[in-house]
């Protein structure tokens, strides 16, 4: 089965890992949000691509939900003693990724070439690509004005009230050619919208010119897994953002946000009461992915949904 998955960071990476266990590596393409990317300390940081990379390589830090496991922090400690910025933490092992990515980008490689090189070096089977090789930067409008995404997310710990989101540069961004090619391929059997934050992880991907049209034109069913369980996000600010943007935090609101793109949405079994408020097909399943078995079971269910 040929499967295309759209993903942000931690929640998306869990389902992507599950999919990697049930779809042959050559048949799975994962498209990552790059709206969270930024330059920090002179380095090119790509959080969602790296969260996916570490999860698929079995190197993810499950306590933090980002960065590497078995991490040490000598660089940050030393930076702090020098009076350098310590609000965004780069672990020693993680640092090597940012330094090497920056070196390769400066030498003329594209972000997707760098990503392919890293994934191959770490022995990851499926392919992962950025939504675009062109820079797109998510920005957040709060009461105090526009904030860069990582300033909002990490620097201010998502505390500012979100009024609006913008994806700076997106109008000039070209979708990764392999993303469009996968959507146009006659053998594509499923598009999976992973349980990532719709506003800051999936909508930047959908905002790249041509992507929504290509999704509408593709023959495969589009199946989303809701990131909301019982009105709460498993991790991160999705529910808070929904409230601030005038929605009731729910899977029904997620489905409404994706609108007519969706063929099916998978809700947590406990949220059956929301099904009536949703226009597309609704399936129920345990969507909280704590163990590898949970991730694999949900991935299987998504693929079964695509077949029927
Ligand atoms: N998130 C934090 O909450 N604090 C951090 O210091 C932090 C550092 C960091 C370093 C590398 C990386 O790839 C991700 C990092 N994240 C950190 C996570 C990241 O900012 C967000 O989780 C995503 O951008 C949202 O998906």
XYZ file of C-alpha atoms and ligand atoms in Angstrom:
334
model
C 0.000 0.000 0.000
C 1.452 3.416 -0.953
C 0.872 5.918 1.815
C 1.552 9.623 2.196
C 1.544 11.011 5.748
C 1.416 14.706 6.678
C 2.986 15.355 10.054
C 4.136 17.886 12.591
C 6.194 16.960 15.654
C 5.476 14.692 18.578
C 1.888 13.403 17.985
C 2.442 13.055 14.260
C 5.751 11.282 14.767
C 4.060 8.630 16.921
C 1.659 7.671 14.140
C 4.423 7.956 11.524
C 6.429 5.431 13.562
C 3.384 3.128 13.678
C 2.959 3.459 9.907
C 6.645 2.645 9.386
C 5.974 -0.741 11.032
C 3.036 -1.648 8.803
C 3.868 -0.063 5.428
C 6.920 -1.247 3.441
C 9.603 1.456 3.666
C 9.572 2.118 -0.077
C 5.823 2.758 0.012
C 5.722 5.359 2.804
C 6.470 9.049 2.271
C 6.278 11.409 5.251
C 5.877 15.134 4.573
C 6.934 17.338 7.491
C 5.877 20.819 8.511
C 8.756 23.298 8.342
C 6.852 26.350 9.610
C 8.518 25.847 13.030
C 12.018 26.067 11.500
C 14.210 28.967 12.516
C 17.768 30.183 12.739
C 19.170 30.061 16.256
C 22.749 30.786 17.300
C 23.566 30.906 13.596
C 22.231 27.365 13.122
C 19.346 26.070 10.986
C 16.921 24.275 13.312
C 14.088 22.104 11.883
C 12.164 20.820 14.919
C 9.451 18.727 13.241
C 11.817 17.079 10.757
C 14.118 16.216 13.666
C 11.341 14.936 15.941
C 10.293 12.613 13.098
C 13.898 11.588 12.426
C 14.631 10.742 16.054
C 11.322 8.859 16.480
C 11.863 6.745 13.362
C 15.496 6.057 14.309
C 14.491 5.046 17.858
C 16.529 7.954 19.220
C 13.717 10.190 20.457
C 13.591 11.702 23.907
C 10.207 10.504 25.108
C 10.356 12.543 28.304
C 10.775 15.900 26.596
C 8.845 15.026 23.401
C 11.598 16.693 21.352
C 15.327 16.227 20.950
C 17.416 13.114 21.459
C 17.373 10.469 24.128
C 20.552 9.970 26.225
C 21.184 13.677 25.832
C 23.798 15.705 27.732
C 23.750 19.482 28.156
C 27.393 20.638 28.465
C 27.009 23.030 25.532
C 23.969 24.757 27.081
C 25.614 24.953 30.508
C 28.728 26.506 29.032
C 26.688 28.877 26.858
C 24.784 29.975 29.982
C 27.995 30.740 31.908
C 29.062 32.958 29.003
C 25.772 34.877 29.149
C 24.513 33.374 25.857
C 20.805 32.747 25.147
C 19.534 29.727 27.053
C 15.766 29.911 26.366
C 15.955 27.368 23.511
C 17.826 24.270 24.615
C 20.108 22.454 22.216
C 21.484 19.223 23.670
C 25.035 18.166 22.856
C 24.041 15.309 20.565
C 21.214 17.277 18.961
C 23.632 20.150 18.371
C 25.611 18.016 15.924
C 22.493 17.722 13.730
C 22.022 21.508 13.567
C 25.709 22.202 12.949
C 25.918 19.623 10.162
C 22.579 20.690 8.603
C 23.767 24.311 8.583
C 27.106 23.346 7.031
C 25.441 21.363 4.253
C 22.829 24.061 3.536
C 25.593 26.644 3.277
C 27.483 24.330 0.916
C 24.437 24.418 -1.383
C 22.406 21.326 -0.495
C 18.642 21.681 -0.199
C 16.848 20.913 3.079
C 15.436 17.749 1.511
C 18.899 16.579 0.419
C 20.262 17.176 3.911
C 17.270 15.343 5.408
C 17.698 12.385 3.047
C 21.380 12.165 3.995
C 20.645 12.195 7.728
C 17.823 9.642 7.483
C 20.006 7.312 5.445
C 22.910 7.705 7.891
C 20.587 6.796 10.784
C 19.205 3.751 8.937
C 15.633 5.046 8.605
C 13.721 3.123 5.926
C 10.842 5.390 4.844
C 11.494 8.727 3.162
C 10.849 12.024 4.919
C 10.739 15.322 3.093
C 10.075 18.913 4.112
C 6.802 20.284 2.735
C 8.976 22.672 0.714
C 12.651 23.439 0.279
C 11.732 27.120 0.366
C 11.610 28.839 3.767
C 8.201 29.226 5.427
C 8.035 30.696 8.934
C 4.965 30.478 11.160
C 4.147 33.705 13.013
C 1.639 34.241 15.798
C -0.456 37.382 16.336
C -1.008 37.961 20.058
C -2.291 40.991 21.996
C 1.238 42.396 21.943
C 1.755 42.007 18.177
C 3.340 39.446 15.882
C 5.710 36.879 17.402
C 8.109 34.469 15.725
C 6.856 30.940 16.295
C 9.617 29.659 18.615
C 9.480 32.894 20.627
C 5.755 32.172 21.177
C 6.096 28.398 21.665
C 9.274 28.016 23.701
C 10.261 31.549 24.721
C 6.802 32.472 26.026
C 5.603 28.873 26.596
C 2.460 29.376 24.486
C 1.099 31.836 27.098
C 0.161 34.724 24.754
C -3.407 34.583 23.487
C -3.400 33.666 19.792
C -5.496 35.932 17.557
C -4.217 34.858 14.164
C -1.522 32.742 12.525
C 0.477 33.543 9.408
C 2.951 31.521 7.393
C 5.552 34.015 6.310
C 6.963 33.322 2.847
C 4.417 30.622 2.024
C 3.109 32.436 -1.050
C 6.549 32.002 -2.671
C 7.109 28.431 -1.470
C 6.931 25.542 -3.912
C 5.692 22.188 -2.633
C 8.404 19.556 -2.639
C 8.148 17.922 -6.111
C 8.008 14.415 -4.618
C 5.053 15.525 -2.469
C 3.082 16.555 -5.567
C 4.257 13.480 -7.481
C 3.043 11.191 -4.674
C -0.356 12.898 -4.677
C -0.657 12.488 -8.444
C 0.527 8.852 -8.481
C -2.195 6.392 -9.532
C -1.014 3.855 -6.944
C -1.410 6.199 -3.941
C -3.730 4.408 -1.555
C -4.008 6.703 1.461
C -3.219 10.225 2.607
C -2.925 10.298 6.389
C -3.210 13.563 8.304
C -1.401 12.657 11.505
C -2.697 13.772 14.935
C -0.724 17.000 14.917
C -1.882 20.527 15.759
C -4.106 21.574 12.810
C -3.194 25.269 13.079
C 0.591 25.170 13.435
C 1.575 21.758 12.083
C -0.840 20.766 9.297
C -2.130 24.113 7.989
C 1.371 25.355 7.075
C 1.616 22.269 4.814
C -1.862 22.897 3.369
C -0.968 26.564 2.796
C 1.866 25.819 0.383
C 0.472 26.877 -3.017
C -0.896 23.933 -4.976
C -1.135 21.513 -2.049
C -4.870 21.841 -1.336
C -5.685 21.470 -5.047
C -3.425 18.422 -5.329
C -5.088 16.867 -2.273
C -8.545 17.481 -3.736
C -7.459 15.994 -7.063
C -5.822 12.864 -5.646
C -7.616 9.547 -5.941
C -6.684 8.232 -2.517
C -8.863 8.680 0.568
C -7.731 11.382 3.003
C -7.913 10.195 6.582
C -7.199 12.363 9.610
C -6.577 11.217 13.154
C -7.831 13.811 15.620
C -5.223 15.217 18.029
C -7.998 15.998 20.546
C -9.168 13.505 23.172
C -12.024 14.488 25.516
C -11.602 18.155 24.616
C -7.880 18.155 25.449
C -4.703 17.906 23.402
C -2.463 14.995 24.369
C 0.464 17.466 24.351
C 0.903 21.071 23.319
C -1.386 24.078 22.894
C -3.970 22.765 20.375
C -6.975 22.999 22.753
C -5.887 26.390 24.138
C -5.417 27.729 20.603
C -8.854 26.476 19.566
C -10.470 28.364 22.418
C -8.518 31.516 21.619
C -9.493 31.272 17.955
C -13.182 31.036 18.929
C -13.752 27.284 18.688
C -14.844 24.712 21.229
C -11.879 22.342 21.635
C -13.150 19.118 20.086
C -12.550 16.653 17.315
C -15.641 18.050 15.605
C -13.861 21.418 15.376
C -10.775 19.685 13.925
C -12.955 17.980 11.290
C -14.664 21.293 10.464
C -11.259 22.958 10.095
C -10.113 20.381 7.496
C -13.548 20.677 5.883
C -14.216 18.941 2.591
C -10.628 17.665 2.303
C -11.473 14.753 4.586
C -12.989 11.432 3.659
C -12.661 10.042 7.173
C -11.682 11.245 10.617
C -10.698 8.887 13.404
C -11.778 10.009 16.864
C -10.919 8.557 20.218
C -13.398 5.888 21.305
C -14.469 8.043 24.256
C -15.574 10.860 21.928
C -18.327 8.923 20.117
C -20.853 11.642 21.040
C -19.068 14.073 18.698
C -19.683 11.936 15.619
C -23.111 13.445 14.865
C -21.601 16.914 14.477
C -19.127 15.738 11.798
C -19.897 15.714 8.055
C -17.376 13.103 6.818
C -17.140 9.422 7.795
C -16.212 8.965 11.462
C -14.414 5.952 12.916
C -13.697 5.371 16.582
C -10.483 3.917 17.984
C -8.159 4.285 20.959
C -6.050 7.227 19.712
C -3.807 7.723 22.765
C -0.468 6.240 21.656
C 1.626 5.374 24.696
C 3.382 2.214 23.558
C 4.776 1.049 20.227
C 1.905 -1.454 20.071
C -0.594 1.438 20.391
C 1.110 3.232 17.474
C 1.112 0.127 15.296
C -2.516 -0.689 16.137
C -3.664 2.818 15.205
C -1.607 2.752 11.988
C -3.288 -0.571 11.042
C -6.697 0.913 11.697
C -5.929 3.943 9.510
C -4.877 1.666 6.641
C -7.968 -0.513 7.083
C -10.053 2.664 6.918
C -8.368 3.592 3.652
C -9.139 0.159 2.165
C -12.849 0.321 2.952
N 10.772 22.813 22.965
C 10.762 23.378 24.192
O 9.692 23.466 24.795
N 11.923 23.896 24.747
C 13.116 23.818 24.129
O 14.118 24.297 24.652
C 13.162 23.174 22.838
C 14.352 22.995 22.139
C 14.346 22.286 20.927
C 15.541 22.032 20.262
C 15.552 21.338 19.074
C 14.334 20.888 18.529
O 14.349 20.207 17.375
C 13.139 21.113 19.171
C 13.123 21.824 20.381
N 11.939 22.055 21.073
C 11.936 22.680 22.288
C 10.659 21.621 20.515
C 10.067 22.568 19.502
O 10.332 23.882 19.667
C 8.536 22.409 19.430
O 8.080 21.254 20.018
C 8.049 22.359 18.040
O 8.507 23.374 17.226
C 6.513 22.323 18.013
O 6.172 21.250 17.215
